[in-house]
mmCIF file of C-alpha atoms in Angstrom:
data_model
loop_
_atom_site.group_PDB
_atom_site.id
_atom_site.type_symbol
_atom_site.label_atom_id
_atom_site.label_comp_id
_atom_site.label_asym_id
_atom_site.label_seq_id
_atom_site.Cartn_x
_atom_site.Cartn_y
_atom_site.Cartn_z
ATOM 1 C CA MET A 19 257.483 228.863 121.792
ATOM 2 C CA GLU A 20 255.373 226.295 119.982
ATOM 3 C CA PRO A 21 256.461 222.661 120.314
ATOM 4 C CA LYS A 22 257.977 221.285 117.130
ATOM 5 C CA PRO A 23 256.329 218.453 115.152
ATOM 6 C CA LEU A 24 257.007 214.977 116.465
ATOM 7 C CA ARG A 25 258.515 212.013 114.717
ATOM 8 C CA ARG A 26 256.195 209.018 114.735
ATOM 9 C CA GLN A 27 257.473 206.106 116.790
ATOM 10 C CA LYS A 28 257.585 202.628 115.341
ATOM 11 C CA LYS A 29 255.283 201.271 118.001
ATOM 12 C CA THR A 30 252.715 203.540 119.619
ATOM 13 C CA ASN A 31 249.915 203.298 122.105
ATOM 14 C CA VAL A 32 247.542 204.547 119.406
ATOM 15 C CA ALA A 33 248.056 201.398 117.379
ATOM 16 C CA MET A 34 247.747 199.136 120.409
ATOM 17 C CA LYS A 35 244.494 200.407 121.944
ATOM 18 C CA LYS A 36 241.889 197.801 122.725
ATOM 19 C CA ASP A 37 238.125 197.941 122.789
ATOM 20 C CA ARG A 38 237.035 199.333 126.141
ATOM 21 C CA VAL A 39 234.577 197.986 128.643
ATOM 22 C CA ARG A 40 233.263 201.098 130.390
ATOM 23 C CA LYS A 41 231.881 201.313 133.891
ATOM 24 C CA PRO A 42 229.401 204.099 134.670
ATOM 25 C CA ILE A 43 230.568 207.119 136.652
ATOM 26 C CA ASP A 44 227.207 207.456 138.435
ATOM 27 C CA LYS A 45 227.309 204.101 140.284
ATOM 28 C CA TRP A 46 229.708 203.453 143.189
ATOM 29 C CA ASN A 47 229.293 200.662 145.725
ATOM 30 C CA GLY A 48 225.586 200.474 144.918
ATOM 31 C CA GLU A 49 225.171 204.220 145.490
ATOM 32 C CA SER A 50 223.894 206.563 142.789
ATOM 33 C CA ILE A 51 225.734 209.833 142.123
ATOM 34 C CA PRO A 52 223.535 212.001 139.869
ATOM 35 C CA LEU A 53 224.574 214.962 137.733
ATOM 36 C CA GLY A 54 225.449 217.966 139.864
ATOM 37 C CA ALA A 55 226.336 215.873 142.938
ATOM 38 C CA SER A 56 229.600 215.177 144.790
ATOM 39 C CA ARG A 57 230.429 212.179 146.955
ATOM 40 C CA ASP A 58 233.303 210.850 149.032
ATOM 41 C CA VAL A 59 233.565 207.093 148.465
ATOM 42 C CA LYS A 60 235.967 204.321 149.474
ATOM 43 C CA LEU A 61 237.464 201.733 147.149
ATOM 44 C CA THR A 62 238.646 198.454 148.687
ATOM 45 C CA VAL A 63 241.928 197.534 147.021
ATOM 46 C CA SER A 64 243.398 194.908 149.374
ATOM 47 C CA GLU A 65 243.634 193.624 152.943
ATOM 48 C CA SER A 66 246.233 194.316 155.622
ATOM 49 C CA TYR A 67 248.227 191.720 157.575
ATOM 50 C CA SER A 68 245.596 192.035 160.312
ATOM 51 C CA SER A 69 242.862 191.154 157.765
ATOM 52 C CA MET A 70 241.472 194.698 157.761
ATOM 53 C CA SER A 71 240.189 196.036 154.454
ATOM 54 C CA VAL A 72 242.488 198.564 152.767
ATOM 55 C CA ARG A 73 240.205 201.232 151.316
ATOM 56 C CA ILE A 74 241.453 204.279 149.445
ATOM 57 C CA PRO A 75 239.441 207.520 149.767
ATOM 58 C CA ILE A 76 238.074 208.951 146.523
ATOM 59 C CA HIS A 77 236.157 212.134 145.774
ATOM 60 C CA ILE A 78 233.684 212.056 142.887
ATOM 61 C CA ARG A 79 232.464 215.362 141.492
ATOM 62 C CA ARG A 80 229.892 215.668 138.725
ATOM 63 C CA ALA A 81 228.751 218.765 136.857
ATOM 64 C CA LYS A 82 225.098 219.416 136.069
ATOM 65 C CA GLN A 83 225.915 218.759 132.417
ATOM 66 C CA ASP A 84 227.358 215.479 131.155
ATOM 67 C CA GLY A 85 230.805 215.436 129.564
ATOM 68 C CA PRO A 86 234.269 213.858 129.795
ATOM 69 C CA VAL A 87 235.319 211.888 132.863
ATOM 70 C CA VAL A 88 238.848 212.651 134.108
ATOM 71 C CA PHE A 89 240.855 211.042 136.909
ATOM 72 C CA VAL A 90 243.522 212.875 138.891
ATOM 73 C CA THR A 91 245.625 210.535 141.013
ATOM 74 C CA ALA A 92 248.575 210.995 143.367
ATOM 75 C CA ALA A 93 250.902 208.931 145.567
ATOM 76 C CA LEU A 94 251.009 205.954 143.230
ATOM 77 C CA HIS A 95 254.420 205.765 144.834
ATOM 78 C CA GLY A 96 253.517 206.145 148.482
ATOM 79 C CA ASP A 97 256.251 208.656 149.372
ATOM 80 C CA GLU A 98 255.458 211.041 146.488
ATOM 81 C CA ILE A 99 252.959 213.346 148.179
ATOM 82 C CA ASN A 100 253.298 216.680 146.360
ATOM 83 C CA GLY A 101 250.432 215.458 144.189
ATOM 84 C CA THR A 102 248.450 214.602 147.303
ATOM 85 C CA GLY A 103 248.703 218.254 148.303
ATOM 86 C CA ALA A 104 247.478 219.345 144.858
ATOM 87 C CA VAL A 105 244.491 216.962 144.869
ATOM 88 C CA ARG A 106 243.508 218.041 148.385
ATOM 89 C CA GLN A 107 243.684 221.701 147.370
ATOM 90 C CA LEU A 108 241.351 221.162 144.414
ATOM 91 C CA VAL A 109 238.870 219.099 146.428
ATOM 92 C CA GLN A 110 238.755 221.728 149.190
ATOM 93 C CA ASP A 111 238.620 224.794 146.900
ATOM 94 C CA PRO A 112 235.110 226.337 147.205
ATOM 95 C CA ASP A 113 235.600 228.178 143.900
ATOM 96 C CA PHE A 114 236.487 225.071 141.891
ATOM 97 C CA GLU A 115 233.379 224.244 139.884
ATOM 98 C CA LEU A 116 232.771 221.932 136.938
ATOM 99 C CA ILE A 117 230.495 223.189 134.175
ATOM 100 C CA ARG A 118 230.344 219.789 132.472
ATOM 101 C CA GLY A 119 231.729 216.294 132.892
ATOM 102 C CA SER A 120 232.948 214.445 135.977
ATOM 103 C CA MET A 121 236.127 214.128 138.038
ATOM 104 C CA ILE A 122 237.610 211.276 140.052
ATOM 105 C CA PHE A 123 240.085 212.636 142.640
ATOM 106 C CA VAL A 124 242.386 210.156 144.378
ATOM 107 C CA PRO A 125 244.810 211.863 146.799
ATOM 108 C CA VAL A 126 246.582 208.605 147.734
ATOM 109 C CA LEU A 127 246.423 205.742 145.261
ATOM 110 C CA ASN A 128 248.920 203.451 147.006
ATOM 111 C CA LEU A 129 247.699 203.546 150.607
ATOM 112 C CA LEU A 130 249.772 200.570 151.782
ATOM 113 C CA ALA A 131 252.999 202.292 150.690
ATOM 114 C CA PHE A 132 251.809 205.711 151.894
ATOM 115 C CA ASP A 133 251.257 204.358 155.411
ATOM 116 C CA ARG A 134 254.874 203.175 155.448
ATOM 117 C CA HIS A 135 256.300 206.423 153.919
ATOM 118 C CA SER A 136 257.631 204.150 151.187
ATOM 119 C CA ARG A 137 257.781 204.106 147.420
ATOM 120 C CA TYR A 138 257.000 200.386 147.358
ATOM 121 C CA LEU A 139 254.350 198.000 148.601
ATOM 122 C CA PRO A 140 255.054 195.695 151.573
ATOM 123 C CA ASP A 141 256.035 192.952 149.117
ATOM 124 C CA ARG A 142 258.714 195.317 147.718
ATOM 125 C CA ARG A 143 257.015 195.512 144.347
ATOM 126 C CA ASP A 144 256.533 198.751 142.442
ATOM 127 C CA LEU A 145 252.808 199.312 141.871
ATOM 128 C CA ASN A 146 253.709 201.548 138.931
ATOM 129 C CA ARG A 147 255.196 198.578 137.084
ATOM 130 C CA SER A 148 252.254 196.252 137.767
ATOM 131 C CA PHE A 149 249.432 197.516 135.538
ATOM 132 C CA PRO A 150 246.970 196.505 134.193
ATOM 133 C CA GLY A 151 247.322 193.872 136.896
ATOM 134 C CA SER A 152 245.949 190.414 137.516
ATOM 135 C CA GLU A 153 243.082 189.060 139.617
ATOM 136 C CA SER A 154 245.199 186.084 140.715
ATOM 137 C CA GLY A 155 248.659 187.637 140.755
ATOM 138 C CA SER A 156 250.845 189.249 143.407
ATOM 139 C CA LEU A 157 249.662 191.846 145.918
ATOM 140 C CA ALA A 158 250.750 194.573 143.502
ATOM 141 C CA GLY A 159 249.077 192.861 140.557
ATOM 142 C CA ARG A 160 245.762 192.459 142.371
ATOM 143 C CA MET A 161 245.755 196.073 143.553
ATOM 144 C CA ALA A 162 246.602 197.280 140.057
ATOM 145 C CA ARG A 163 243.746 195.238 138.601
ATOM 146 C CA THR A 164 241.218 196.729 141.011
ATOM 147 C CA ILE A 165 242.441 200.269 140.351
ATOM 148 C CA PHE A 166 242.274 199.674 136.616
ATOM 149 C CA GLU A 167 238.776 198.224 136.673
ATOM 150 C CA GLU A 168 237.289 200.738 139.110
ATOM 151 C CA ILE A 169 239.003 203.982 138.076
ATOM 152 C CA VAL A 170 240.518 203.807 134.594
ATOM 153 C CA SER A 171 237.535 201.952 133.153
ATOM 154 C CA ARG A 172 235.249 204.877 134.070
ATOM 155 C CA CYS A 173 237.419 207.620 132.562
ATOM 156 C CA ASP A 174 238.086 209.317 129.238
ATOM 157 C CA TYR A 175 241.332 211.004 130.326
ATOM 158 C CA GLY A 176 243.840 210.775 133.179
ATOM 159 C CA ILE A 177 246.422 212.887 135.009
ATOM 160 C CA ASP A 178 248.817 211.141 137.412
ATOM 161 C CA LEU A 179 251.008 213.241 139.734
ATOM 162 C CA HIS A 180 254.544 212.182 140.705
ATOM 163 C CA THR A 181 257.782 213.500 142.217
ATOM 164 C CA ALA A 182 261.402 212.509 141.865
ATOM 165 C CA SER A 183 262.576 209.410 143.698
ATOM 166 C CA VAL A 184 264.349 209.550 147.065
ATOM 167 C CA ARG A 185 267.396 211.876 147.345
ATOM 168 C CA ARG A 186 266.450 213.660 144.120
ATOM 169 C CA THR A 187 264.316 216.583 143.041
ATOM 170 C CA ASN A 188 262.597 217.306 139.721
ATOM 171 C CA TYR A 189 261.748 220.561 138.025
ATOM 172 C CA PRO A 190 258.046 220.375 137.000
ATOM 173 C CA ASN A 191 257.600 218.578 133.684
ATOM 174 C CA VAL A 192 254.885 216.637 131.894
ATOM 175 C CA ARG A 193 255.450 213.233 130.309
ATOM 176 C CA GLY A 194 253.389 211.310 127.799
ATOM 177 C CA ASP A 195 253.304 209.391 124.530
ATOM 178 C CA LEU A 196 252.976 212.355 122.179
ATOM 179 C CA SER A 197 252.397 210.145 119.139
ATOM 180 C CA ASP A 198 248.846 209.837 120.530
ATOM 181 C CA PRO A 199 247.043 213.073 119.500
ATOM 182 C CA GLU A 200 244.876 213.094 122.624
ATOM 183 C CA VAL A 201 247.860 212.606 124.928
ATOM 184 C CA ARG A 202 249.644 215.406 123.111
ATOM 185 C CA ARG A 203 246.563 217.578 123.571
ATOM 186 C CA LEU A 204 246.620 217.038 127.334
ATOM 187 C CA ALA A 205 250.395 217.492 127.618
ATOM 188 C CA VAL A 206 250.483 220.779 125.729
ATOM 189 C CA ALA A 207 247.371 222.100 127.473
ATOM 190 C CA PHE A 208 248.807 221.349 130.936
ATOM 191 C CA GLY A 209 251.153 224.264 130.444
ATOM 192 C CA SER A 210 254.517 223.074 131.731
ATOM 193 C CA GLU A 211 257.617 224.528 130.122
ATOM 194 C CA ILE A 212 259.021 221.050 129.592
ATOM 195 C CA ILE A 213 257.196 218.146 127.905
ATOM 196 C CA MET A 214 259.033 214.824 127.762
ATOM 197 C CA ASN A 215 257.978 212.486 124.982
ATOM 198 C CA GLY A 216 257.835 208.736 125.653
ATOM 199 C CA VAL A 217 255.445 205.831 126.064
ATOM 200 C CA GLY A 218 256.662 205.015 129.573
ATOM 201 C CA PRO A 219 258.012 201.701 130.916
ATOM 202 C CA PRO A 220 256.026 198.447 130.623
ATOM 203 C CA GLY A 221 253.461 198.134 133.407
ATOM 204 C CA ALA A 222 253.395 201.868 134.127
ATOM 205 C CA PHE A 223 249.991 203.279 135.033
ATOM 206 C CA ARG A 224 249.817 205.963 132.347
ATOM 207 C CA ARG A 225 251.197 203.692 129.619
ATOM 208 C CA GLU A 226 248.681 200.934 130.323
ATOM 209 C CA ALA A 227 245.825 203.450 130.691
ATOM 210 C CA CYS A 228 246.657 204.745 127.207
ATOM 211 C CA LEU A 229 246.724 201.193 125.850
ATOM 212 C CA ALA A 230 243.290 200.656 127.371
ATOM 213 C CA GLY A 231 241.915 203.715 125.565
ATOM 214 C CA CYS A 232 242.213 206.328 128.321
ATOM 215 C CA PRO A 233 244.760 208.963 127.176
ATOM 216 C CA SER A 234 246.845 209.878 130.221
ATOM 217 C CA ILE A 235 249.817 212.025 131.185
ATOM 218 C CA ILE A 236 251.962 212.357 134.273
ATOM 219 C CA MET A 237 253.462 215.400 135.929
ATOM 220 C CA GLU A 238 256.799 215.063 137.727
ATOM 221 C CA GLY A 239 257.879 217.704 140.229
ATOM 222 C CA GLY A 240 259.694 218.184 143.519
ATOM 223 C CA GLU A 241 260.875 215.734 146.177
ATOM 224 C CA VAL A 242 259.490 212.807 148.147
ATOM 225 C CA TRP A 243 257.956 213.278 151.616
ATOM 226 C CA LYS A 244 257.168 216.944 150.960
ATOM 227 C CA VAL A 245 254.286 219.172 149.919
ATOM 228 C CA GLU A 246 256.113 222.048 148.219
ATOM 229 C CA PRO A 247 254.084 225.229 147.500
ATOM 230 C CA GLY A 248 255.479 225.901 144.017
ATOM 231 C CA ILE A 249 255.039 222.291 142.909
ATOM 232 C CA VAL A 250 251.468 222.185 144.229
ATOM 233 C CA GLU A 251 250.663 225.443 142.446
ATOM 234 C CA SER A 252 252.193 224.109 139.219
ATOM 235 C CA ALA A 253 250.085 220.939 139.435
ATOM 236 C CA VAL A 254 246.838 222.762 140.282
ATOM 237 C CA ARG A 255 247.383 225.270 137.483
ATOM 238 C CA GLY A 256 248.130 222.496 134.998
ATOM 239 C CA ILE A 257 245.062 220.446 135.961
ATOM 240 C CA LYS A 258 242.818 223.491 135.550
ATOM 241 C CA ASN A 259 244.454 224.216 132.183
ATOM 242 C CA VAL A 260 243.639 220.685 130.987
ATOM 243 C CA LEU A 261 240.050 220.926 132.242
ATOM 244 C CA HIS A 262 239.658 224.247 130.430
ATOM 245 C CA ASN A 263 240.922 222.629 127.236
ATOM 246 C CA LEU A 264 238.290 219.893 127.689
ATOM 247 C CA GLU A 265 235.634 222.599 128.261
ATOM 248 C CA MET A 266 234.956 221.305 131.765
ATOM 249 C CA VAL A 267 235.722 224.486 133.749
ATOM 250 C CA ASP A 268 235.216 228.187 133.102
ATOM 251 C CA VAL A 269 238.657 229.526 134.040
ATOM 252 C CA GLU A 270 241.294 231.397 132.081
ATOM 253 C CA PRO A 271 244.193 229.118 131.144
ATOM 254 C CA VAL A 272 247.701 230.166 132.182
ATOM 255 C CA SER A 273 250.451 229.569 129.638
ATOM 256 C CA PRO A 274 254.186 229.295 130.327
ATOM 257 C CA ASP A 275 256.634 231.745 128.797
ATOM 258 C CA TYR A 276 257.848 229.018 126.452
ATOM 259 C CA GLN A 277 257.258 225.317 125.868
ATOM 260 C CA VAL A 278 259.666 222.748 124.450
ATOM 261 C CA ILE A 279 259.446 219.036 123.802
ATOM 262 C CA VAL A 280 262.316 216.910 125.067
ATOM 263 C CA GLU A 281 262.969 213.750 123.077
ATOM 264 C CA LYS A 282 266.149 212.741 124.907
ATOM 265 C CA SER A 283 267.331 213.028 128.489
ATOM 266 C CA LYS A 284 270.538 211.871 130.146
ATOM 267 C CA TRP A 285 271.754 211.482 133.721
ATOM 268 C CA ILE A 286 275.233 212.965 134.131
ATOM 269 C CA ARG A 287 277.106 210.780 136.634
ATOM 270 C CA ALA A 288 279.953 211.389 139.030
ATOM 271 C CA GLU A 289 283.419 210.329 137.905
ATOM 272 C CA HIS A 290 284.896 210.163 141.408
ATOM 273 C CA GLY A 291 283.845 209.818 145.010
ATOM 274 C CA GLY A 292 283.737 212.956 147.113
ATOM 275 C CA PHE A 293 281.617 215.980 147.971
ATOM 276 C CA LEU A 294 279.795 217.888 145.237
ATOM 277 C CA GLN A 295 279.714 221.638 144.721
ATOM 278 C CA PHE A 296 276.694 222.358 142.496
ATOM 279 C CA HIS A 297 276.835 225.059 139.815
ATOM 280 C CA VAL A 298 273.270 224.767 138.451
ATOM 281 C CA LYS A 299 269.736 224.626 139.858
ATOM 282 C CA PRO A 300 266.727 222.461 138.906
ATOM 283 C CA GLY A 301 265.036 224.178 135.964
ATOM 284 C CA ASP A 302 268.132 226.059 134.817
ATOM 285 C CA ILE A 303 268.532 226.400 131.060
ATOM 286 C CA ILE A 304 272.150 225.682 130.214
ATOM 287 C CA ALA A 305 274.462 225.663 127.221
ATOM 288 C CA GLU A 306 276.728 222.882 125.997
ATOM 289 C CA GLY A 307 279.953 222.826 127.994
ATOM 290 C CA GLN A 308 278.538 224.736 130.968
ATOM 291 C CA PRO A 309 279.829 223.515 134.368
ATOM 292 C CA LEU A 310 277.307 221.427 136.319
ATOM 293 C CA ALA A 311 279.149 220.410 139.478
ATOM 294 C CA THR A 312 282.647 220.095 140.898
ATOM 295 C CA ASN A 313 283.672 216.968 142.757
ATOM 296 C CA THR A 314 285.854 217.825 145.739
ATOM 297 C CA THR A 315 287.568 216.103 148.637
ATOM 298 C CA LEU A 316 286.135 216.487 152.126
ATOM 299 C CA LEU A 317 288.588 219.365 152.623
ATOM 300 C CA GLY A 318 287.217 221.139 149.550
ATOM 301 C CA ARG A 319 290.051 220.384 147.138
ATOM 302 C CA GLY A 320 288.754 220.070 143.580
ATOM 303 C CA ARG A 321 289.082 216.701 141.855
ATOM 304 C CA SER A 322 287.031 216.978 138.672
ATOM 305 C CA MET A 323 284.270 219.036 137.085
ATOM 306 C CA LEU A 324 281.174 217.799 135.223
ATOM 307 C CA HIS A 325 280.009 219.699 132.130
ATOM 308 C CA ALA A 326 276.820 219.691 130.065
ATOM 309 C CA PRO A 327 277.244 217.549 126.921
ATOM 310 C CA PHE A 328 274.544 219.514 125.043
ATOM 311 C CA ASP A 329 272.196 222.501 125.301
ATOM 312 C CA SER A 330 269.639 221.428 127.857
ATOM 313 C CA VAL A 331 267.319 222.111 130.760
ATOM 314 C CA VAL A 332 268.073 220.702 134.208
ATOM 315 C CA ILE A 333 265.116 218.357 134.714
ATOM 316 C CA GLY A 334 266.342 216.730 137.898
ATOM 317 C CA MET A 335 269.221 216.726 140.374
ATOM 318 C CA THR A 336 270.508 214.765 143.292
ATOM 319 C CA THR A 337 269.958 216.436 146.654
ATOM 320 C CA LEU A 338 272.750 214.424 148.254
ATOM 321 C CA PRO A 339 276.136 216.154 147.852
ATOM 322 C CA ALA A 340 278.152 213.122 149.020
ATOM 323 C CA THR A 341 278.717 210.900 145.997
ATOM 324 C CA SER A 342 280.616 207.908 144.655
ATOM 325 C CA PRO A 343 281.687 207.004 141.104
ATOM 326 C CA GLY A 344 278.739 206.413 138.776
ATOM 327 C CA GLU A 345 276.067 208.003 140.972
ATOM 328 C CA PRO A 346 273.619 210.336 139.171
ATOM 329 C CA VAL A 347 274.159 214.074 139.624
ATOM 330 C CA CYS A 348 272.057 215.943 137.035
ATOM 331 C CA ASN A 349 269.298 214.780 134.694
ATOM 332 C CA LEU A 350 269.509 216.905 131.551
ATOM 333 C CA GLY A 351 266.761 217.215 128.952
ATOM 334 C CA LYS A 352 268.254 217.933 125.527
ATOM 335 C CA LEU A 353 266.765 221.041 123.938
ATOM 336 C CA PRO A 354 265.300 220.675 120.427
ATOM 337 C CA LYS A 355 267.665 221.469 117.564
ATOM 338 C CA GLY A 356 267.804 225.186 116.883
ATOM 339 C CA THR A 357 266.544 226.159 120.357
ATOM 340 C CA LYS A 358 268.977 228.603 121.952
ATOM 341 C CA PRO A 359 269.372 228.506 125.757
ATOM 342 C CA SER A 360 269.983 232.264 125.860
ATOM 343 C CA LYS A 361 266.658 232.918 124.127
ATOM 344 C CA LEU A 362 264.718 230.700 126.530
ATOM 345 C CA ARG A 363 266.384 232.360 129.512
ATOM 346 C CA ARG A 364 265.265 235.774 128.223
ATOM 347 C CA MET A 365 261.716 234.512 127.676
ATOM 348 C CA ARG A 366 261.268 233.198 131.230
ATOM 349 C CA ARG A 367 259.860 235.776 133.645
ATOM 350 C CA GLU A 368 262.334 235.078 136.430
ATOM 351 C CA GLU A 369 261.009 237.644 138.885
ATOM 352 C CA ASP A 370 257.229 237.327 138.775
ATOM 353 C CA GLY A 371 256.466 234.047 137.012
ATOM 354 C CA LEU A 372 255.650 230.742 138.688
ATOM 355 C CA GLU A 373 258.465 228.976 136.863
ATOM 356 C CA GLY A 374 261.118 231.355 138.202
ATOM 357 C CA GLN A 375 259.624 230.990 141.677
ATOM 358 C CA VAL A 376 259.864 227.205 141.467
ATOM 359 C CA VAL A 377 263.512 227.346 140.339
ATOM 360 C CA GLU A 378 264.367 229.394 143.413
ATOM 361 C CA GLU A 379 262.297 227.214 145.775
ATOM 362 C CA LEU A 380 263.884 223.977 144.595
ATOM 363 C CA SER A 381 267.375 225.446 144.883
ATOM 364 C CA THR A 382 266.949 226.258 148.590
ATOM 365 C CA ASN A 383 267.813 222.633 149.422
ATOM 366 C CA LEU A 384 271.135 222.909 147.585
ATOM 367 C CA LEU A 385 274.301 224.959 147.910
ATOM 368 C CA ILE A 386 274.929 226.589 144.531
ATOM 369 C CA VAL A 387 278.368 228.107 143.893
ATOM 370 C CA GLU A 388 280.024 229.650 140.884
ATOM 371 C CA PRO A 389 282.800 227.498 139.430
ATOM 372 C CA GLY A 390 286.118 228.217 141.113
ATOM 373 C CA LYS A 391 284.650 230.537 143.771
ATOM 374 C CA PRO A 392 283.999 229.975 147.511
ATOM 375 C CA MET A 393 280.690 228.311 148.365
ATOM 376 C CA LYS A 394 277.667 230.438 149.164
ATOM 377 C CA LYS A 395 274.040 229.598 149.787
ATOM 378 C CA GLY A 396 272.011 229.203 146.560
#
């Protein structure tokens, strides 16, 4: 299914782009990286409490022919390591070959948080709200400035890999400011079923990269602290799809069974405290009024049931069945007007497609039951 035309936003990254100061891709730490060469380099982004340099590992790969420069980054939040698995797989793949252009692979962008298995830096700041950063600011601001100057300033495009936050899981989806034609190009080419339209919060890496003239998207998928096979495969496939679209690799793109653009999403929240019985899985396509979860007492007595307020796809879910009033349960992406859930369900190749595989993988961490029936493993 082709994505529908987008409404222009009042304020877009396209209108706010600034003139760029570009750094060359072939010069790193005084070392030359010619066409056709690959190098592992280190980028010093900060210092530890023991005054040791904090250096993030980076892999530079250049084709024999010049072309676009693309960054692929992961673990901007240090506990979100599904993307780390995807970057490592691409770097180690002997069959992955560029025919033109250059790549900057960063498996762990936020090393200080990664070392602590944490989303945040030691100063409790969110690096993904600190861009483009400041040379004289906080720890987060200084790191963000270095990353911006040394990575974003060398690139034409960017892909940043994320997962859900702690105690949640996300079905794979791509997010970007689709009012920018180049961002839209990347988002559609990536090949996820679900594309979420939005500029991103102030200080976010991909938003500020777009403002600086480097069209960028993010992929969200899976849970923290894990490298999940289906999520890694989704990310690797999507990255290769984008590189094919940019004529940087000679591989056949893989398209999803359908593709929709989500303009609105909503977290459905618990009305009472208790223990949840889930009725849907991440990635499920559901109709308005469909049961999402039943809130029960610890003895299994039903208290209330949550229902979908509109036709939607389950973008994310809590993985913690114990809940209290107001806590998020399901993140629903509203389907475009005229898009029928039953049609999308028929279009998805549940048995042999990657998307169906991912739905089943993500549901193994949840107990899924039919409404009103005894619990059984999902």
